[in-house]
Amino acid sequence: MVYFILKRLVQSVFVMLAVAFLAFSLFRFVGDPITQMTGVETSVADQERLRDELGLNDPFILQFGRFTGDMLQGDFGFSYRTRQPVAEMIADRIPATLELGIVALLISLFVGIPAGVYTALRPRGIATQTILMTTLVGVSIPTFVIGIMLIFIFGVQLGWLPTFGRGGTVQIGGWESSLFTVEGWRALLLPAITLGVYQLTLTMRLVRAEMMEVMRTDYIRFAMARGVPMQKLHYKHALANTMVPVITIIGLQFGGVIAFSIVTESVFQWPGMGLLFLESIRFVDIPVMGVYLVVIAFFFVLVNLIVDLLYVAIDPRLRVRDVQ
Amino acid sequence: MLTITDLAVKFPSRFGDFTAIEDVDMVIKPGEIHGLVGESGAGKSTVGAAVIGLLQSPGYIAHGSLTLGDTDLRTLTPEQAHAVRGDRISMIFQDPQTSLNPLMTIEDQLIETIQAHADVSTAAARQRAVDLLEEIGIKNAAERIKAYPHQFSGGMRQRVVIALAICTDPELIIADEPTTALDVAVQSQVLKLIQRLAKDRKIAFMLITHDIGVIAQVADRVTVMRKGRVMETGETAQVLGAPRHPYTRALMDAVPPLDYRIDRFRVPQEEGADFERSLGQKAEDWLLAGVQGAPTGLTLQNLYVRFAGPRTSLFRKPEPYVALNDVSLTVRPGSIMGLVGESGSGKSTLAKAITGLVKPSDGTMILGDEVLPGGKARDRHHPSRQLVQMVFQDPYSSLNSRHRIGAVLEEPLWFYGFVKDADQRKELAASMLALVGMQPDAIDKYPHQFSGGQRQRIAVARALLARPRFLICDEPTSALDVSIQAEILNLLKDLQAKFGLTILFISHNLTVVRQMADDTAVLRNGKIEEIGKTEDVYERPQAAYTKSLLALTPVMQRASFAVAAHD
Amino acid sequence: MIAFIKRYEGLWLFVHSPAAIVAAIVATLIILGAVFAPWLALVNPYDLASFSLFDGLLPPVWEEGANPRYLLGTDDQGRDMISSILYGARLSLVIGLSALTIAAVLGVGLGLAAGYYGGRFDAIVMRIADVQLALPAILTALLIDGIARGILPAAVQQDLRVAVLTLAIALSLWVNFARTARASTFVQMNKEYVQAAIMMGQRPSRIMFVHILPNILGPLLVIMTVDLASAILLEATLSFLGIGLPADSPSLGTLIRIGMQFLLSGEWWILWIPTLLLVALVVSINILGDFLRDVFNPRLR
C-alpha cells in the first residue's frame, strides 16, 4: 500500500517536471525573452548584459534547474504585459476559478450520479431513454452555446440573474469569495451550470455504464440469488463497486473542469485564471501562459493523488495485505 | 419437493424466438443430489436460472410449471420471488474468485444475508455465521470471518460461497458448475461437503455440470440434457451404467477412462465426415515428402524459469517467482510425452520456454541434436520456428477472427517459403482441411462460422502446414465438450501415427493424458514430481503427489455401475 | 432484403433504431451540403464581390420584410445565411476530419506499438499521455495556438491558421486513440493467434498491422466518431474564443461568434441558424457514435 502511494507520488513528480519543462521551453524558445522585457531603446550591449545577468547564456539544464528551483520557492517571474509578478496575478484569480470549478463539479456529481444509477437500473424505461437522449444532446452543444442560451433566457429575457462578473464578494484571509453573499451566488449560478452541464452528462453516462457492468457480475447475481434486499443490493453492493472506476475518471475530469472554465469565464466575463490565460494568449504573454500550465497541472496531479487515497479507502484489496 | 413440468424457456432474437429449453420435466426430493449433465448449449444452466427466477434478460418462461413444496414459483410477484431467493432456494456459482463482493468482509456479507431472511440481532447472526464457517471446515472462523474475500484461497472461497448459500437454511440449492474452476484436490473436498450437507441438512441440490466424473461421484439421480431437451433421467447407477438413450450411450463412450487405455474413441458420427477423405491425399503426400528422415526428439536439461515477482517495497528487491524449477525431461523421437499438472504448476510456461516466448533463466533445451536458444536470443529465422508448432487451448482465440480460414492456413506456406504459387497454396490448404476432417470449402469462411471442435481442427491443420517435426498441444481439448474432445484426440492419434510426429501433450486432465501419452511427467509448482512410462505412472505411481492426484480424480467406473444397475 | 439485414447484427440494430436512422440522415445531408457547397450556395462568402451590403440583415422568408431570394436571411454583410453555413460546415468538417486523421494515425500507431512492445517504450508513451491528460484538449489547443503566434512571423500567421488549428486539435485528441489502441492491443497480445504469429517469427510490423489492428478496429471506430464530434466542437470553441479562424473565412464557430453581436438586437437568425446546424451535426455524430458503441459492446444494451 505504501509502495502503491509512493509509486503514484513519483509519477506525479514526473508529470509536474514534464509540465514545468514545457513551461520553461515556452518561456525560453517562444520569442526572445530579452526583446520582450526590454524596450526598443535598449542598446544591444545592454541586452547582452541583461541576458548574461539573467543566466540565459548558461547551459540549458542549469537554466531549467534554476527555473524549477524558483518555481518551488514561489517565484514565477514577471508578466511581459503588465510587468507584475505572475504569482500575484494568478493568486488573485485562483479563488474565482476554484469556486466556479468546485460548484460545477458538485452540480455534476449530485445530479450525475443519481441519474446514472437510475438509468442503469431501469435501462428500458421511457424516463431512461429520455434522459439518455437529453444528455446526448447535452454533450453535443458546445459549452459556449449553453452559456449564451442561459444568458439569453435568464439574463436577457427573464432578467432574473446577472450575466457577467462575480457579484458580491467577501474577503476571507486573502481569499476573495462569492460564496457568502446572495449576490455572489446569483452571479455564480449561471456559469456554474454552464460549466457543470457537460461534466454532468459525462458523469452520468460513466456511472450508468459502470453500474450496468457491475450489475452483471457474479457477485451481484449471487447476492441476488441469496435474496439480499434490493435497496442494499443496488446501493451498497453495486454502487460501491461502481465508484472505484468512477472516481478515477472524475479525478481526470477535474482537470477538464478547470480547463473548460476558460470558455465559461470568457462567456460570462468571470474574472478567473481562464480569462487571464486567454488574455495572455492574445498578447503572447509567455510567462503567464507557462505558469497557468504549471498551476493547472498541479491541481490535476493533486486531485489525482487524492483519488488514489480514496481508492485505498474504498478498496480493501489495496489496503489489506494477504494474510494467507 | 421441486417439481418441474413441461418447462420451456425462450429468448427473443432477431431470428424470432430462440427456444433454449423445452419439454423439461424434473423432480428433486429433499436431501437428493440431482445431477444435471450435458454439453455446451444443452440448456442446463437455463433450467437452474429459471428455477431461481434469474433468467438472463430477455429470456422468459414460455410455458410449464415450477413448484417448490406447495408454492407455485411462476405465480409469485417479483417481490415474493426475491423473498424466496436465499430463503428457500439458493445458488452456488462456478467461479469463487468472482462470486463474492470484493469490497465487503465475509462477516458483513454473511450477516446481511442472514438478516435479510430472519429477524435476528446482529450478534446472533454473527454467531450463526461463525458456527456455519466452522461447520464447513474453516478453522479459526471467529477470526477469519473479519477477512475480505481476496484474503482467502480459491478452495476456501468456494467454502465461503457455500456458507453464504446455506446460511438461511434453504430447501434447494442450485450449484452451477461448482467445482469446474477448482483443482482436483479442492474439487474433491467441495464435493464431499456438498454430499454431507445434503445428508445432514436434507438440502436438495441441483448439481449442474459437464463433468460426468463429478456426477458419478456424488449424484443420486441424474438428468441428461442435449440441445434444450431432456434425453434421459434416472438413478445415477442406471443412467451411467446402462444408458437407455443412444445419446447418453455415445456420451459415455466419449468419456476417457483413467484406468486403461483405449486405442480410439467410439464416435457416432464425426462432424463433417460425410465427404471423400481422398481429398486429403494431396496434403498427406506433401506432408510425408517433408518429414522424411528420423523423427525429432526434445531434451530439456535442468531448466529454470524465474519471473520478477510483484514489487511490494521500494527498498527490497522483489522476490523472484520460480515458474520452472530444475526441469529435466526427454521426449523420445516419435513418441507422445504427456505433461500433467494443476493450474500454476508451470505447464504452460514450459511450452512457452520451448517455443521461445519465455526466456529460461538457466538450463539447456536440445531439439533433435541442436541446442535451442531461449527467448529473444532465438532470432526470427531460427529453423525451430518451423520445426516446432503448437496447438493451443482456446480455439476461439487461436484463429484470427478477422482473417479467412484460407489466409490463416496459407500463412505458414508462404511464410516458410514452402509453396510459392498462390493457387497451389490454396489447393494444399483445402486438401489439408480434408485431411483433418473438414469440408475443403471452409477455406473461404471466417472462424466465427465454425464450432469449437471445427476450429480446433483448423488449428491442427495450420500447425501441420508448417511441416512440423515437434508438436506441442497445450490443453487442446479442455475448452471442448467431451464428445468433441474424443474426436480431436482421435485425430491427433491418427496424425501422430501417420507422420511420425513427436508430441508434447499438456493437460490438467489425467484421464486424457492416460489416453494419449507414451510417457508421462507430473509437474507441481514448477518441479517434476514423477516421470516415466504412462502405464507405470498410472498403475504404480511412486510420488505421493501422483497417488493423491489419481485418487482424487473423479472417474466414472462403468463396470461398477453396470453391476449396481443389475442388482 | 430482410434476410440480408438479419444476417448482419449491426444492420439489424440500425433499422430498429429510429434515432440512429434520423442521425444518419441528418449527418449525411449536412456532409453532402458541405461537400457540394460551391455548387449549392447562392454566393461565395469568401468572395466579397459576390454579395452586397445592400442585402444586409434580411430575415428568413417566413418573417416580415424578407427577400425570397435568401431563404434563411442574410447577415450584416449581406451574405446569404444558407451559403455561409454550407461553407462554414465545409470548413469545420475539413478541419475536424484532418485533425481526426492525424490524431488517429499518431495515436493508433503509438498505442499499438506500446501495447506490442510493452516495457520501457510503453512506459514512456504512457507517461507522455499522462502529461497530455493533465493538460486537457482545449488547453493544449490554445497553447499550440499561442506558441504559433509567438513563433510564426505575422505575415504567414493568417495563411497558416487552418493548419495550426488542425494541428492543435489533432494533438489534443491523439491520447484517446493511443490509450484505446494500447488497452485493446494488450487484450489481443494474450490471444493465442498473436502468440502463434510471434512463435512463427513473423515481423512485428506484420503482427501489429495485419493481425492485431483489424481486431481492435471496433473500439477505435467508436472513438473516431466521438472524437470527430469533439474535434468539431473544439474548432467551434476555439473560433468562438476568437483564436481560431478569422472572420473572412468563417467556420461554424466563427459564424456563431459573429452572431453573438446580434444576440440582443433582434436579428436572431444570424446567431441561431449556424448554432442549430452545429448542434444538429454534432448531435447526429454523437448518436451514431453511441449506436456504434452499443453494437460493439452488447453488454451495455
mmCIF file of N, CA and C in Angstrom, chain B residues 261 294-300 328-338 366-368 469-471 496 499-505 516-521 531-536:
data_model
loop_
_atom_site.group_PDB
_atom_site.id
_atom_site.type_symbol
_atom_site.label_atom_id
_atom_site.label_comp_id
_atom_site.label_asym_id
_atom_site.label_seq_id
_atom_site.Cartn_x
_atom_site.Cartn_y
_atom_site.Cartn_z
ATOM 1 N N ARG B 261 -6.204 -47.874 -21.246
ATOM 2 C CA ARG B 261 -6.064 -47.062 -22.434
ATOM 3 C C ARG B 261 -6.872 -47.674 -23.561
ATOM 4 N N ALA B 294 14.458 -39.486 -39.737
ATOM 5 C CA ALA B 294 14.040 -39.915 -38.404
ATOM 6 C C ALA B 294 13.277 -38.808 -37.707
ATOM 7 N N PRO B 295 12.343 -39.175 -36.854
ATOM 8 C CA PRO B 295 11.625 -38.166 -36.067
ATOM 9 C C PRO B 295 12.567 -37.402 -35.142
ATOM 10 N N THR B 296 12.082 -36.253 -34.679
ATOM 11 C CA THR B 296 12.908 -35.381 -33.863
ATOM 12 C C THR B 296 12.473 -35.441 -32.410
ATOM 13 N N GLY B 297 13.438 -35.610 -31.509
ATOM 14 C CA GLY B 297 13.108 -35.613 -30.087
ATOM 15 C C GLY B 297 13.484 -34.296 -29.434
ATOM 16 N N LEU B 298 13.154 -34.185 -28.158
ATOM 17 C CA LEU B 298 13.476 -32.966 -27.425
ATOM 18 C C LEU B 298 13.998 -33.343 -26.050
ATOM 19 N N THR B 299 15.085 -32.673 -25.654
ATOM 20 C CA THR B 299 15.622 -32.915 -24.316
ATOM 21 C C THR B 299 15.738 -31.593 -23.567
ATOM 22 N N LEU B 300 15.233 -31.582 -22.366
ATOM 23 C CA LEU B 300 15.405 -30.408 -21.509
ATOM 24 C C LEU B 300 16.324 -30.811 -20.369
ATOM 25 N N SER B 328 14.051 -31.434 -15.950
ATOM 26 C CA SER B 328 14.766 -32.218 -16.958
ATOM 27 C C SER B 328 13.822 -33.284 -17.493
ATOM 28 N N LEU B 329 13.698 -33.365 -18.788
ATOM 29 C CA LEU B 329 12.907 -34.454 -19.357
ATOM 30 C C LEU B 329 13.314 -34.693 -20.804
ATOM 31 N N THR B 330 13.025 -35.887 -21.291
ATOM 32 C CA THR B 330 13.341 -36.229 -22.666
ATOM 33 C C THR B 330 12.078 -36.715 -23.358
ATOM 34 N N VAL B 331 11.766 -36.077 -24.475
ATOM 35 C CA VAL B 331 10.664 -36.571 -25.283
ATOM 36 C C VAL B 331 11.296 -37.403 -26.386
ATOM 37 N N ARG B 332 11.053 -38.714 -26.351
ATOM 38 C CA ARG B 332 11.696 -39.595 -27.316
ATOM 39 C C ARG B 332 11.168 -39.301 -28.712
ATOM 40 N N PRO B 333 12.042 -39.387 -29.735
ATOM 41 C CA PRO B 333 11.597 -39.107 -31.104
ATOM 42 C C PRO B 333 10.399 -39.984 -31.460
ATOM 43 N N GLY B 334 9.375 -39.378 -32.024
ATOM 44 C CA GLY B 334 8.221 -40.128 -32.493
ATOM 45 C C GLY B 334 7.267 -40.585 -31.407
ATOM 46 N N SER B 335 7.438 -40.094 -30.185
ATOM 47 C CA SER B 335 6.547 -40.510 -29.106
ATOM 48 C C SER B 335 5.707 -39.342 -28.633
ATOM 49 N N ILE B 336 4.753 -39.658 -27.770
ATOM 50 C CA ILE B 336 3.958 -38.597 -27.149
ATOM 51 C C ILE B 336 4.303 -38.539 -25.673
ATOM 52 N N MET B 337 4.751 -37.370 -25.255
ATOM 53 C CA MET B 337 5.031 -37.174 -23.833
ATOM 54 C C MET B 337 3.869 -36.407 -23.230
ATOM 55 N N GLY B 338 3.250 -36.976 -22.207
ATOM 56 C CA GLY B 338 2.172 -36.274 -21.524
ATOM 57 C C GLY B 338 2.726 -35.475 -20.369
ATOM 58 N N ILE B 366 17.411 -28.993 -26.017
ATOM 59 C CA ILE B 366 18.006 -29.565 -27.226
ATOM 60 C C ILE B 366 16.904 -30.159 -28.085
ATOM 61 N N LEU B 367 16.768 -29.634 -29.304
ATOM 62 C CA LEU B 367 15.776 -30.152 -30.236
ATOM 63 C C LEU B 367 16.536 -30.951 -31.282
ATOM 64 N N GLY B 368 16.221 -32.263 -31.443
ATOM 65 C CA GLY B 368 16.991 -33.110 -32.333
ATOM 66 C C GLY B 368 18.403 -33.168 -31.767
ATOM 67 N N ARG B 469 8.065 -31.019 -36.970
ATOM 68 C CA ARG B 469 8.550 -32.317 -36.509
ATOM 69 C C ARG B 469 8.195 -32.508 -35.054
ATOM 70 N N PHE B 470 7.903 -31.390 -34.402
ATOM 71 C CA PHE B 470 7.617 -31.456 -32.968
ATOM 72 C C PHE B 470 6.374 -30.619 -32.705
ATOM 73 N N LEU B 471 5.359 -31.257 -32.139
ATOM 74 C CA LEU B 471 4.095 -30.559 -31.937
ATOM 75 C C LEU B 471 3.829 -30.429 -30.432
ATOM 76 N N GLN B 496 -0.418 -38.448 -35.595
ATOM 77 C CA GLN B 496 0.869 -38.766 -34.987
ATOM 78 C C GLN B 496 1.408 -40.071 -35.569
ATOM 79 N N PHE B 499 2.413 -39.535 -39.484
ATOM 80 C CA PHE B 499 3.535 -38.667 -39.874
ATOM 81 C C PHE B 499 4.703 -38.722 -38.900
ATOM 82 N N GLY B 500 4.678 -39.663 -37.968
ATOM 83 C CA GLY B 500 5.811 -39.814 -37.056
ATOM 84 C C GLY B 500 6.121 -38.555 -36.275
ATOM 85 N N LEU B 501 5.068 -37.837 -35.888
ATOM 86 C CA LEU B 501 5.296 -36.612 -35.137
ATOM 87 C C LEU B 501 5.734 -36.930 -33.712
ATOM 88 N N THR B 502 6.527 -36.021 -33.149
ATOM 89 C CA THR B 502 6.804 -36.088 -31.725
ATOM 90 C C THR B 502 5.895 -35.069 -31.072
ATOM 91 N N ILE B 503 5.205 -35.455 -30.005
ATOM 92 C CA ILE B 503 4.214 -34.551 -29.413
ATOM 93 C C ILE B 503 4.465 -34.375 -27.928
ATOM 94 N N LEU B 504 4.419 -33.131 -27.480
ATOM 95 C CA LEU B 504 4.356 -32.850 -26.056
ATOM 96 C C LEU B 504 2.911 -32.489 -25.764
ATOM 97 N N PHE B 505 2.235 -33.343 -24.996
ATOM 98 C CA PHE B 505 0.808 -33.177 -24.779
ATOM 99 C C PHE B 505 0.571 -32.705 -23.346
ATOM 100 N N MET B 516 -3.540 -40.567 -24.282
ATOM 101 C CA MET B 516 -2.700 -40.066 -25.367
ATOM 102 C C MET B 516 -1.227 -40.432 -25.240
ATOM 103 N N ALA B 517 -0.698 -40.440 -24.029
ATOM 104 C CA ALA B 517 0.753 -40.359 -23.891
ATOM 105 C C ALA B 517 1.441 -41.714 -23.787
ATOM 106 N N ASP B 518 2.660 -41.780 -24.351
ATOM 107 C CA ASP B 518 3.510 -42.949 -24.155
ATOM 108 C C ASP B 518 4.240 -42.818 -22.824
ATOM 109 N N ASP B 519 4.744 -41.587 -22.579
ATOM 110 C CA ASP B 519 5.398 -41.316 -21.301
ATOM 111 C C ASP B 519 4.633 -40.186 -20.626
ATOM 112 N N THR B 520 4.726 -40.134 -19.304
ATOM 113 C CA THR B 520 4.029 -39.070 -18.593
ATOM 114 C C THR B 520 4.941 -38.429 -17.560
ATOM 115 N N ALA B 521 4.893 -37.091 -17.507
ATOM 116 C CA ALA B 521 5.608 -36.366 -16.464
ATOM 117 C C ALA B 521 4.573 -35.629 -15.631
ATOM 118 N N ILE B 531 8.262 -39.014 -13.363
ATOM 119 C CA ILE B 531 8.291 -39.147 -14.819
ATOM 120 C C ILE B 531 8.545 -40.603 -15.160
ATOM 121 N N GLY B 532 7.873 -41.100 -16.177
ATOM 122 C CA GLY B 532 8.079 -42.499 -16.532
ATOM 123 C C GLY B 532 7.099 -42.922 -17.617
ATOM 124 N N LYS B 533 7.095 -44.204 -17.897
ATOM 125 C CA LYS B 533 6.134 -44.741 -18.853
ATOM 126 C C LYS B 533 4.736 -44.481 -18.312
ATOM 127 N N THR B 534 3.815 -44.140 -19.208
ATOM 128 C CA THR B 534 2.474 -43.788 -18.757
ATOM 129 C C THR B 534 1.848 -44.882 -17.901
ATOM 130 N N GLU B 535 1.994 -46.108 -18.351
ATOM 131 C CA GLU B 535 1.416 -47.221 -17.603
ATOM 132 C C GLU B 535 1.956 -47.287 -16.177
ATOM 133 N N ASP B 536 3.278 -47.098 -16.083
ATOM 134 C CA ASP B 536 3.886 -47.168 -14.754
ATOM 135 C C ASP B 536 3.371 -46.042 -13.868
#
